[in-house]
């Protein structure tokens, strides 16, 4: 998770930003107009695109807006029949969902063993659907956390067949200042300001998913009748002309305070941190996907699947055990079931990253004790994690491992132990046992 700095957050509390109605007369929105223009200019610079709209309220909405632009562009040239959207199997689930919503036919292309787009399969699919090809949606660096070496070749191939290239920009934290999708072959991208540009997005929002396009697609960006934006084929994708405008000051502050140099450094540090974690954990948890030079992009997928056979321990057990060591678990079982995907970003200090690595290695040592048979597969500190103070302090201790081990206190952290407030619940029970809690009116009396 990126740092959401206080100084970035303060301006959204100012009444000048917080209390403005989205449909206020335009002469009362001059501050927002300036912020919109500046932020768009900076984001164009960072992505290499010619035009951008801040209207979409999420990355997925940016995808939708971008695909509408591609569709409208084909229509404008008398090619409305082009509706096939190629999507590699490694894609984020929102990609095919957006393509379907934009009325396109999704054709899935394969990935090779290293998690990269399978170029031979892509070539075959391009040829097979050439006459109807609308676009491809790729993510760069990929959802597997790898910079695909053949991305330029891939873009050129799709262009040859008359299609456009949508580059999902959700992983821009690995690109800003270093490479621009608008320059290596992308025609359209969305950004996630709530990922790369510091808007906090815990609990599902609010997001901003700007859609960015190359020159000839600029006329097909979203418009809005009430926003003073030009009327054109695509129309609005959000109720308000400037979407989730109230949180834009956060990204504005981030760009303004970092400057071009700072943003580039953030990218470099994010990539360095992910590679550092991947390298230091290699002998304990192998990284599933890497590029030919052995490096990852801004995140690494730690493969925990083999541990199931050797010890009965699952990725979920490790995620729960991390709580005992004072960590919120990284992304669990996405995009590959049974793995942990670690994205440290540039925001974590080396000390914090080392603390995480130490915890992961300590957990691996615990797993080795299960592998050696010192602890039973069903009674070890991983299976009973997280340990609350209440379970550790209760009178009789019946587990195969000592209480101190359950508490998972690394020596140098004795003064700062985090106590999980609650133990493990059966994750899927609620999903599989639907029940209605229609509380009778009498329960509300008094
Ligand atoms: C997060 C993400 C999205 C969707 O963004 P939302 O803002 O959650 O709608 C799309 N693609 C990728 C690769 C993502 O990581």
Short mmCIF file of C-alpha atoms and ligand atoms in Angstrom, two decimals:
data_model
loop_
_atom_site.label_atom_id
_atom_site.label_comp_id
_atom_site.label_asym_id
_atom_site.label_seq_id
_atom_site.Cartn_x
_atom_site.Cartn_y
_atom_site.Cartn_z
CA UNK A 1 0.00 0.00 0.00
CA UNK A 2 1.31 3.42 -0.88
CA UNK A 3 1.66 6.11 1.72
CA UNK A 4 -1.29 8.51 1.81
CA UNK A 5 0.60 11.46 3.21
CA UNK A 6 -1.22 13.84 5.55
CA UNK A 7 -0.18 16.81 3.44
CA UNK A 8 -1.81 15.13 0.44
CA UNK A 9 -5.01 14.54 2.40
CA UNK A 10 -5.45 17.94 4.08
CA UNK A 11 -6.74 19.89 1.03
CA UNK A 12 -9.75 17.62 0.56
CA UNK A 13 -11.01 18.87 3.92
CA UNK A 14 -10.94 22.51 2.80
CA UNK A 15 -14.47 23.80 2.19
CA UNK A 16 -13.26 25.36 -1.08
CA UNK A 17 -12.88 21.81 -2.41
CA UNK A 18 -15.22 19.83 -0.16
CA UNK A 19 -18.35 21.98 -0.34
CA UNK A 20 -18.59 22.72 -4.05
CA UNK A 21 -21.56 21.25 -5.88
CA UNK A 22 -20.54 19.35 -9.03
CA UNK A 23 -23.08 21.33 -11.05
CA UNK A 24 -22.28 24.76 -9.60
CA UNK A 25 -22.02 27.54 -12.22
CA UNK A 26 -18.69 27.35 -13.98
CA UNK A 27 -17.50 30.71 -12.70
CA UNK A 28 -17.62 29.17 -9.21
CA UNK A 29 -15.54 26.19 -10.31
CA UNK A 30 -12.42 27.99 -11.44
CA UNK A 31 -10.21 26.30 -8.87
CA UNK A 32 -11.40 22.87 -9.94
CA UNK A 33 -10.95 23.83 -13.59
CA UNK A 34 -7.33 24.77 -12.94
CA UNK A 35 -6.69 21.62 -10.91
CA UNK A 36 -8.28 19.52 -13.67
CA UNK A 37 -6.14 21.13 -16.38
CA UNK A 38 -2.88 20.85 -14.45
CA UNK A 39 -3.44 17.29 -13.30
CA UNK A 40 -4.40 16.21 -16.80
CA UNK A 41 -1.25 17.80 -18.23
CA UNK A 42 0.97 16.05 -15.67
CA UNK A 43 -0.71 12.69 -16.21
CA UNK A 44 -0.37 13.04 -20.00
CA UNK A 45 3.32 13.72 -19.49
CA UNK A 46 3.67 10.65 -17.27
CA UNK A 47 1.89 8.34 -19.71
CA UNK A 48 2.94 9.72 -23.09
CA UNK A 49 -0.67 10.24 -24.18
CA UNK A 50 -2.22 13.22 -25.96
CA UNK A 51 -5.53 13.49 -24.13
CA UNK A 52 -7.10 12.38 -20.89
CA UNK A 53 -10.40 12.52 -19.02
CA UNK A 54 -10.64 12.39 -15.24
CA UNK A 55 -14.33 11.48 -15.38
CA UNK A 56 -14.27 7.68 -14.76
CA UNK A 57 -14.79 6.81 -11.09
CA UNK A 58 -12.73 3.60 -11.10
CA UNK A 59 -10.16 1.75 -13.15
CA UNK A 60 -12.90 -0.49 -14.47
CA UNK A 61 -14.90 2.56 -15.52
CA UNK A 62 -11.79 3.89 -17.25
CA UNK A 63 -11.58 0.60 -19.14
CA UNK A 64 -15.19 0.96 -20.16
CA UNK A 65 -14.66 4.57 -21.30
CA UNK A 66 -11.51 3.58 -23.20
CA UNK A 67 -13.27 0.74 -24.99
CA UNK A 68 -16.17 3.04 -25.87
CA UNK A 69 -13.57 5.38 -27.43
CA UNK A 70 -12.12 2.53 -29.50
CA UNK A 71 -15.58 1.38 -30.53
CA UNK A 72 -16.63 4.91 -31.54
CA UNK A 73 -13.38 5.36 -33.48
CA UNK A 74 -14.02 2.19 -35.50
CA UNK A 75 -17.62 3.34 -36.08
CA UNK A 76 -16.43 6.75 -37.26
CA UNK A 77 -14.46 5.01 -40.00
CA UNK A 78 -17.32 2.81 -41.13
CA UNK A 79 -15.89 -0.24 -39.35
CA UNK A 80 -18.58 -0.80 -36.75
CA UNK A 81 -18.33 -4.57 -37.30
CA UNK A 82 -14.93 -4.65 -35.60
CA UNK A 83 -15.94 -5.95 -32.16
CA UNK A 84 -13.44 -8.65 -31.19
CA UNK A 85 -11.43 -7.86 -28.08
CA UNK A 86 -8.37 -10.06 -27.44
CA UNK A 87 -7.51 -10.56 -23.77
CA UNK A 88 -4.63 -12.69 -22.44
CA UNK A 89 -5.59 -15.25 -19.83
CA UNK A 90 -3.43 -13.42 -17.25
CA UNK A 91 -5.71 -10.37 -17.32
CA UNK A 92 -7.50 -8.81 -14.36
CA UNK A 93 -11.17 -9.85 -14.29
CA UNK A 94 -12.38 -6.32 -14.97
CA UNK A 95 -10.91 -6.45 -18.51
CA UNK A 96 -13.31 -9.04 -19.96
CA UNK A 97 -16.18 -7.59 -17.92
CA UNK A 98 -15.61 -4.11 -19.41
CA UNK A 99 -15.26 -5.53 -22.92
CA UNK A 100 -18.58 -7.30 -22.56
CA UNK A 101 -20.24 -4.14 -21.28
CA UNK A 102 -18.88 -2.27 -24.30
CA UNK A 103 -20.62 -4.83 -26.51
CA UNK A 104 -17.44 -6.60 -27.60
CA UNK A 105 -16.78 -10.28 -28.11
CA UNK A 106 -14.00 -11.47 -25.81
CA UNK A 107 -11.40 -13.84 -27.29
CA UNK A 108 -8.94 -15.19 -24.72
CA UNK A 109 -5.30 -15.63 -25.75
CA UNK A 110 -2.89 -17.99 -24.01
CA UNK A 111 0.09 -17.34 -21.73
CA UNK A 112 3.34 -19.32 -21.80
CA UNK A 113 4.91 -21.11 -18.81
CA UNK A 114 6.62 -17.91 -17.71
CA UNK A 115 3.31 -16.10 -17.50
CA UNK A 116 3.95 -13.98 -20.64
CA UNK A 117 1.52 -13.49 -23.50
CA UNK A 118 2.04 -16.44 -25.86
CA UNK A 119 3.06 -14.62 -29.06
CA UNK A 120 2.39 -17.59 -31.35
CA UNK A 121 -1.15 -17.93 -30.05
CA UNK A 122 -1.67 -14.17 -30.27
CA UNK A 123 -0.50 -14.18 -33.89
CA UNK A 124 -2.90 -16.99 -34.72
CA UNK A 125 -5.83 -15.24 -33.03
CA UNK A 126 -4.99 -11.93 -34.77
CA UNK A 127 -5.03 -13.69 -38.14
CA UNK A 128 -8.19 -15.62 -37.37
CA UNK A 129 -10.09 -12.49 -36.27
CA UNK A 130 -8.27 -9.93 -38.43
CA UNK A 131 -11.36 -8.60 -40.23
CA UNK A 132 -13.29 -8.19 -36.96
CA UNK A 133 -10.44 -7.19 -34.68
CA UNK A 134 -11.29 -4.19 -32.51
CA UNK A 135 -8.51 -4.23 -29.93
CA UNK A 136 -6.37 -6.08 -27.44
CA UNK A 137 -6.33 -5.39 -23.71
CA UNK A 138 -2.97 -6.03 -22.07
CA UNK A 139 -1.61 -5.10 -18.68
CA UNK A 140 1.94 -3.78 -18.51
CA UNK A 141 3.80 -4.74 -16.47
CA UNK A 142 1.57 -7.78 -16.37
CA UNK A 143 -0.61 -8.93 -13.52
CA UNK A 144 2.10 -11.57 -13.05
CA UNK A 145 4.43 -8.75 -11.99
CA UNK A 146 6.72 -8.99 -15.03
CA UNK A 147 7.81 -6.56 -17.73
CA UNK A 148 7.04 -8.50 -20.87
CA UNK A 149 9.99 -8.09 -23.22
CA UNK A 150 7.90 -8.37 -26.37
CA UNK A 151 5.40 -5.64 -25.65
CA UNK A 152 6.41 -3.44 -28.62
CA UNK A 153 6.23 -6.37 -31.01
CA UNK A 154 2.82 -7.26 -29.56
CA UNK A 155 1.45 -3.74 -30.11
CA UNK A 156 2.78 -3.64 -33.68
CA UNK A 157 1.15 -6.99 -34.46
CA UNK A 158 -2.30 -5.84 -33.32
CA UNK A 159 -1.91 -2.56 -35.23
CA UNK A 160 -1.05 -4.48 -38.39
CA UNK A 161 -4.43 -6.18 -38.14
CA UNK A 162 -6.28 -2.88 -37.77
CA UNK A 163 -6.84 -3.20 -34.02
CA UNK A 164 -6.06 -0.76 -31.24
CA UNK A 165 -4.07 -1.49 -28.09
CA UNK A 166 -5.54 -0.94 -24.65
CA UNK A 167 -2.81 -0.94 -22.00
CA UNK A 168 -4.31 -1.43 -18.56
CA UNK A 169 -2.35 1.08 -16.49
CA UNK A 170 -3.18 -0.27 -13.04
CA UNK A 171 0.50 -1.17 -12.64
CA UNK A 172 1.78 2.31 -13.55
CA UNK A 173 3.64 2.40 -10.24
CA UNK A 174 6.27 0.38 -12.10
CA UNK A 175 6.37 2.81 -15.06
CA UNK A 176 5.90 6.45 -14.11
CA UNK A 177 8.96 8.40 -15.24
CA UNK A 178 10.60 5.31 -16.70
CA UNK A 179 8.41 4.20 -19.62
CA UNK A 180 5.24 5.61 -21.16
CA UNK A 181 2.52 3.34 -22.60
CA UNK A 182 1.60 6.05 -25.10
CA UNK A 183 5.12 5.76 -26.48
CA UNK A 184 5.70 2.01 -26.60
CA UNK A 185 2.56 1.22 -28.56
CA UNK A 186 -0.51 1.79 -26.41
CA UNK A 187 -3.47 3.71 -27.86
CA UNK A 188 -5.58 3.90 -24.70
CA UNK A 189 -4.90 3.35 -21.00
CA UNK A 190 -6.57 3.98 -17.74
CA UNK A 191 -4.73 5.00 -14.60
CA UNK A 192 -5.84 4.19 -11.09
CA UNK A 193 -5.29 7.36 -9.11
CA UNK A 194 -6.34 5.31 -6.08
CA UNK A 195 -3.41 2.96 -6.69
CA UNK A 196 -0.52 4.79 -8.31
CA UNK A 197 -1.38 8.36 -7.34
CA UNK A 198 -2.01 7.98 -3.62
CA UNK A 199 -5.79 8.25 -3.20
CA UNK A 200 -6.52 5.84 -0.33
CA UNK A 201 -8.78 3.03 -1.48
CA UNK A 202 -9.37 0.82 1.51
CA UNK A 203 -12.94 -0.42 1.73
CA UNK A 204 -13.77 0.02 -1.92
CA UNK A 205 -13.41 3.65 -2.79
CA UNK A 206 -13.66 6.37 -3.78
CA UNK A 207 -11.61 5.87 -6.91
CA UNK A 208 -10.57 7.83 -9.95
CA UNK A 209 -9.73 5.95 -13.15
CA UNK A 210 -8.68 8.53 -15.75
CA UNK A 211 -8.77 7.35 -19.33
CA UNK A 212 -5.84 8.46 -21.52
CA UNK A 213 -5.65 8.26 -25.31
CA UNK A 214 -3.40 8.99 -28.27
CA UNK A 215 -4.12 11.93 -30.57
CA UNK A 216 -6.65 10.42 -32.99
CA UNK A 217 -8.81 9.10 -30.14
CA UNK A 218 -9.05 12.41 -28.25
CA UNK A 219 -12.43 13.29 -29.84
CA UNK A 220 -13.82 10.08 -28.34
CA UNK A 221 -13.06 10.82 -24.69
CA UNK A 222 -16.10 11.04 -22.38
CA UNK A 223 -18.14 14.25 -22.57
CA UNK A 224 -20.84 15.72 -20.36
CA UNK A 225 -23.77 17.93 -21.22
CA UNK A 226 -23.60 19.88 -17.98
CA UNK A 227 -19.84 20.09 -17.75
CA UNK A 228 -19.17 22.43 -20.65
CA UNK A 229 -17.49 19.48 -22.36
CA UNK A 230 -18.04 18.98 -26.07
CA UNK A 231 -20.98 16.86 -27.16
CA UNK A 232 -19.71 13.88 -29.06
CA UNK A 233 -20.38 10.22 -29.74
CA UNK A 234 -19.34 8.72 -26.42
CA UNK A 235 -21.28 10.88 -23.93
CA UNK A 236 -20.74 10.72 -20.16
CA UNK A 237 -19.52 7.71 -18.17
CA UNK A 238 -20.18 9.32 -14.81
CA UNK A 239 -22.98 11.38 -13.31
CA UNK A 240 -20.70 14.35 -12.57
CA UNK A 241 -18.65 16.09 -15.28
CA UNK A 242 -15.44 15.71 -13.30
CA UNK A 243 -16.27 12.36 -11.67
CA UNK A 244 -14.99 11.95 -8.11
CA UNK A 245 -13.58 15.48 -8.17
CA UNK A 246 -13.40 15.85 -4.39
CA UNK A 247 -10.46 13.42 -4.09
CA UNK A 248 -8.42 14.83 -7.00
CA UNK A 249 -6.49 17.23 -4.74
CA UNK A 250 -4.76 14.15 -3.25
CA UNK A 251 -3.19 13.14 -6.58
CA UNK A 252 -2.50 16.79 -7.42
CA UNK A 253 -0.58 17.20 -4.16
CA UNK A 254 1.34 13.96 -4.76
CA UNK A 255 2.48 15.00 -8.25
CA UNK A 256 3.20 18.57 -7.18
CA UNK A 257 5.25 17.62 -4.14
CA UNK A 258 7.14 14.78 -5.84
CA UNK A 259 7.88 16.55 -9.11
CA UNK A 260 9.04 14.62 -12.17
CA UNK A 261 12.27 13.56 -10.48
CA UNK A 262 10.51 12.37 -7.34
CA UNK A 263 7.95 10.36 -9.30
CA UNK A 264 10.72 8.64 -11.24
CA UNK A 265 12.56 7.86 -8.02
CA UNK A 266 9.37 6.41 -6.53
CA UNK A 267 9.10 4.04 -9.48
CA UNK A 268 12.72 2.99 -9.15
CA UNK A 269 12.46 2.38 -5.41
CA UNK A 270 9.20 0.42 -5.85
CA UNK A 271 10.89 -1.87 -8.38
CA UNK A 272 14.01 -2.19 -6.25
CA UNK A 273 11.98 -3.08 -3.15
CA UNK A 274 10.04 -5.82 -4.95
CA UNK A 275 13.24 -7.30 -6.38
CA UNK A 276 14.94 -7.13 -2.98
CA UNK A 277 12.09 -9.08 -1.36
CA UNK A 278 12.00 -11.59 -4.20
CA UNK A 279 15.77 -12.17 -4.01
CA UNK A 280 16.01 -12.38 -0.22
CA UNK A 281 13.10 -14.82 0.04
CA UNK A 282 14.16 -16.93 -2.94
CA UNK A 283 15.47 -19.92 -0.97
CA UNK A 284 12.42 -19.87 1.29
CA UNK A 285 9.59 -19.07 -1.09
CA UNK A 286 10.41 -19.08 -4.82
CA UNK A 287 9.03 -16.26 -6.96
CA UNK A 288 6.65 -17.74 -9.50
CA UNK A 289 7.23 -15.45 -12.47
CA UNK A 290 10.23 -13.39 -13.52
CA UNK A 291 11.49 -12.00 -16.80
CA UNK A 292 14.39 -13.55 -18.72
CA UNK A 293 16.92 -11.66 -16.63
CA UNK A 294 15.41 -13.05 -13.42
CA UNK A 295 13.91 -9.74 -12.33
CA UNK A 296 10.36 -8.87 -11.38
CA UNK A 297 8.60 -5.54 -11.87
CA UNK A 298 6.99 -3.82 -8.87
CA UNK A 299 5.58 -6.94 -7.24
CA UNK A 300 6.50 -10.58 -6.78
CA UNK A 301 4.30 -13.65 -6.56
CA UNK A 302 5.63 -15.97 -3.86
CA UNK A 303 4.79 -19.57 -4.66
CA UNK A 304 3.53 -21.31 -1.52
CA UNK A 305 1.72 -24.13 -3.30
CA UNK A 306 4.42 -26.82 -2.76
CA UNK A 307 4.14 -26.34 1.02
CA UNK A 308 0.70 -27.92 1.00
CA UNK A 309 2.14 -31.32 0.13
CA UNK A 310 5.18 -31.10 2.37
CA UNK A 311 3.48 -29.72 5.48
CA UNK A 312 -0.26 -29.22 4.94
CA UNK A 313 0.33 -25.47 5.28
CA UNK A 314 -1.58 -23.22 2.88
CA UNK A 315 -1.04 -19.65 1.72
CA UNK A 316 -3.99 -18.68 3.90
CA UNK A 317 -2.26 -20.12 6.98
CA UNK A 318 0.80 -18.00 6.21
CA UNK A 319 -1.40 -14.95 5.72
CA UNK A 320 -3.01 -15.53 9.13
CA UNK A 321 0.35 -16.21 10.78
CA UNK A 322 1.68 -12.91 9.47
CA UNK A 323 -0.87 -11.21 11.72
CA UNK A 324 0.82 -12.74 14.76
CA UNK A 325 4.06 -11.18 13.53
CA UNK A 326 2.33 -7.83 13.17
CA UNK A 327 1.62 -7.67 9.44
CA UNK A 328 -1.46 -7.26 7.35
CA UNK A 329 -1.10 -10.05 4.81
CA UNK A 330 -0.21 -9.21 1.21
CA UNK A 331 -2.60 -10.09 -1.62
CA UNK A 332 -3.73 -13.70 -1.12
CA UNK A 333 -4.42 -16.13 -3.99
CA UNK A 334 -4.51 -13.47 -6.69
CA UNK A 335 -3.77 -13.70 -9.55
CA UNK A 336 -2.64 -17.29 -8.86
CA UNK A 337 -4.48 -19.41 -6.24
CA UNK A 338 -2.25 -20.60 -3.39
CA UNK A 339 0.28 -17.75 -3.70
CA UNK A 340 1.00 -14.46 -1.96
CA UNK A 341 1.64 -11.40 -4.12
CA UNK A 342 3.82 -8.82 -2.44
CA UNK A 343 3.81 -5.23 -3.67
CA UNK A 344 5.91 -3.19 -1.27
CA UNK A 345 5.70 0.09 -3.26
CA UNK A 346 8.21 2.86 -2.62
CA UNK A 347 6.55 3.75 0.66
CA UNK A 348 8.08 1.13 2.96
CA UNK A 349 11.43 1.81 4.59
CA UNK A 350 14.24 -0.72 4.28
CA UNK A 351 13.84 -1.43 8.01
CA UNK A 352 10.16 -2.29 7.52
CA UNK A 353 10.91 -4.46 4.50
CA UNK A 354 13.61 -6.29 6.46
CA UNK A 355 11.14 -6.82 9.30
CA UNK A 356 8.69 -8.37 6.82
CA UNK A 357 11.41 -10.59 5.37
CA UNK A 358 12.45 -11.69 8.88
CA UNK A 359 8.84 -12.62 9.67
CA UNK A 360 8.46 -14.56 6.42
CA UNK A 361 11.71 -16.46 7.11
CA UNK A 362 10.65 -17.19 10.71
CA UNK A 363 7.35 -18.57 9.37
CA UNK A 364 9.25 -20.71 6.86
CA UNK A 365 11.31 -22.14 9.74
CA UNK A 366 8.05 -23.01 11.51
CA UNK A 367 6.85 -24.75 8.37
CA UNK A 368 10.13 -26.69 8.24
CA UNK A 369 9.43 -27.98 11.75
CA UNK A 370 6.08 -29.29 10.55
CA UNK A 371 7.84 -30.82 7.53
CA UNK A 372 10.26 -32.59 9.88
CA UNK A 373 7.37 -33.94 11.94
CA UNK A 374 8.21 -31.93 15.08
CA UNK A 375 4.69 -30.50 15.10
CA UNK A 376 1.58 -32.25 13.76
CA UNK A 377 0.10 -30.92 10.51
CA UNK A 378 -3.09 -29.98 12.34
CA UNK A 379 -1.57 -28.57 15.52
CA UNK A 380 1.10 -26.02 14.81
CA UNK A 381 1.37 -22.24 15.11
CA UNK A 382 0.27 -21.75 11.51
CA UNK A 383 -2.96 -23.72 11.70
CA UNK A 384 -4.08 -21.89 14.84
CA UNK A 385 -3.02 -18.42 13.72
CA UNK A 386 -3.82 -15.71 14.46
CA UNK A 387 -3.38 -16.04 18.23
CA UNK A 388 -5.32 -13.59 20.36
CA UNK A 389 -4.14 -12.56 23.82
CA UNK A 390 -7.17 -14.39 25.24
CA UNK A 391 -6.23 -17.76 23.72
CA UNK A 392 -2.58 -17.39 24.73
CA UNK A 393 -3.37 -16.44 28.32
CA UNK A 394 -6.09 -18.94 29.11
CA UNK A 395 -5.36 -21.34 31.96
CA UNK A 396 -4.58 -24.61 30.29
CA UNK A 397 -2.37 -24.80 27.18
CA UNK A 398 -2.93 -27.96 25.16
CA UNK A 399 -1.15 -27.28 21.87
CA UNK A 400 1.93 -29.10 20.57
CA UNK A 401 3.93 -25.85 20.57
CA UNK A 402 4.64 -23.47 23.47
CA UNK A 403 2.61 -20.32 24.13
CA UNK A 404 5.63 -18.08 23.39
CA UNK A 405 5.86 -19.59 19.93
CA UNK A 406 2.17 -18.96 19.39
CA UNK A 407 2.68 -15.30 20.28
CA UNK A 408 5.38 -14.98 17.62
CA UNK A 409 7.49 -12.28 19.18
CA UNK A 410 10.72 -11.66 17.33
CA UNK A 411 13.27 -10.56 19.96
CA UNK A 412 13.95 -7.11 18.62
CA UNK A 413 10.20 -6.40 18.55
CA UNK A 414 9.30 -7.33 22.13
CA UNK A 415 8.27 -3.78 22.92
CA UNK A 416 5.95 -3.50 19.93
CA UNK A 417 3.99 -6.75 19.74
CA UNK A 418 0.71 -6.51 17.83
CA UNK A 419 -2.11 -8.56 19.33
CA UNK A 420 -4.70 -9.73 16.82
CA UNK A 421 -8.09 -8.96 18.38
CA UNK A 422 -9.84 -12.01 16.99
CA UNK A 423 -9.00 -15.55 15.98
CA UNK A 424 -9.70 -17.31 12.71
CA UNK A 425 -13.20 -17.70 11.36
CA UNK A 426 -14.31 -20.15 8.73
CA UNK A 427 -13.95 -17.94 5.68
CA UNK A 428 -16.38 -19.66 3.39
CA UNK A 429 -19.03 -20.63 5.94
CA UNK A 430 -20.92 -17.38 5.43
CA UNK A 431 -20.77 -17.71 1.65
CA UNK A 432 -22.11 -21.24 1.70
CA UNK A 433 -24.77 -20.77 4.36
CA UNK A 434 -26.93 -17.94 3.29
CA UNK A 435 -29.39 -16.85 5.91
CA UNK A 436 -31.77 -13.99 6.33
CA UNK A 437 -31.64 -11.81 9.39
CA UNK A 438 -34.98 -10.10 8.95
CA UNK A 439 -35.15 -8.76 12.46
CA UNK A 440 -38.77 -8.29 13.59
CA UNK A 441 -39.98 -4.74 14.38
CA UNK A 442 -40.24 -5.68 18.04
CA UNK A 443 -36.43 -5.80 18.19
CA UNK A 444 -36.36 -2.06 17.50
CA UNK A 445 -38.83 -1.18 20.26
CA UNK A 446 -37.65 1.01 23.14
C1 LIG B 1 -7.26 -2.67 -9.88
C2 LIG B 1 -7.17 -3.12 -11.28
C3 LIG B 1 -8.20 -2.84 -12.19
C4 LIG B 1 -9.53 -2.24 -11.80
O1 LIG B 1 -9.47 -1.04 -11.15
P1 LIG B 1 -10.67 -0.61 -10.19
O2 LIG B 1 -10.36 0.79 -9.84
O3 LIG B 1 -10.64 -1.54 -9.02
O4 LIG B 1 -11.95 -0.74 -10.96
C5 LIG B 1 -8.02 -3.22 -13.50
N1 LIG B 1 -6.91 -3.85 -13.90
C6 LIG B 1 -5.90 -4.15 -13.06
C7 LIG B 1 -4.68 -4.84 -13.57
C8 LIG B 1 -6.00 -3.80 -11.71
O5 LIG B 1 -5.00 -4.09 -10.87
#
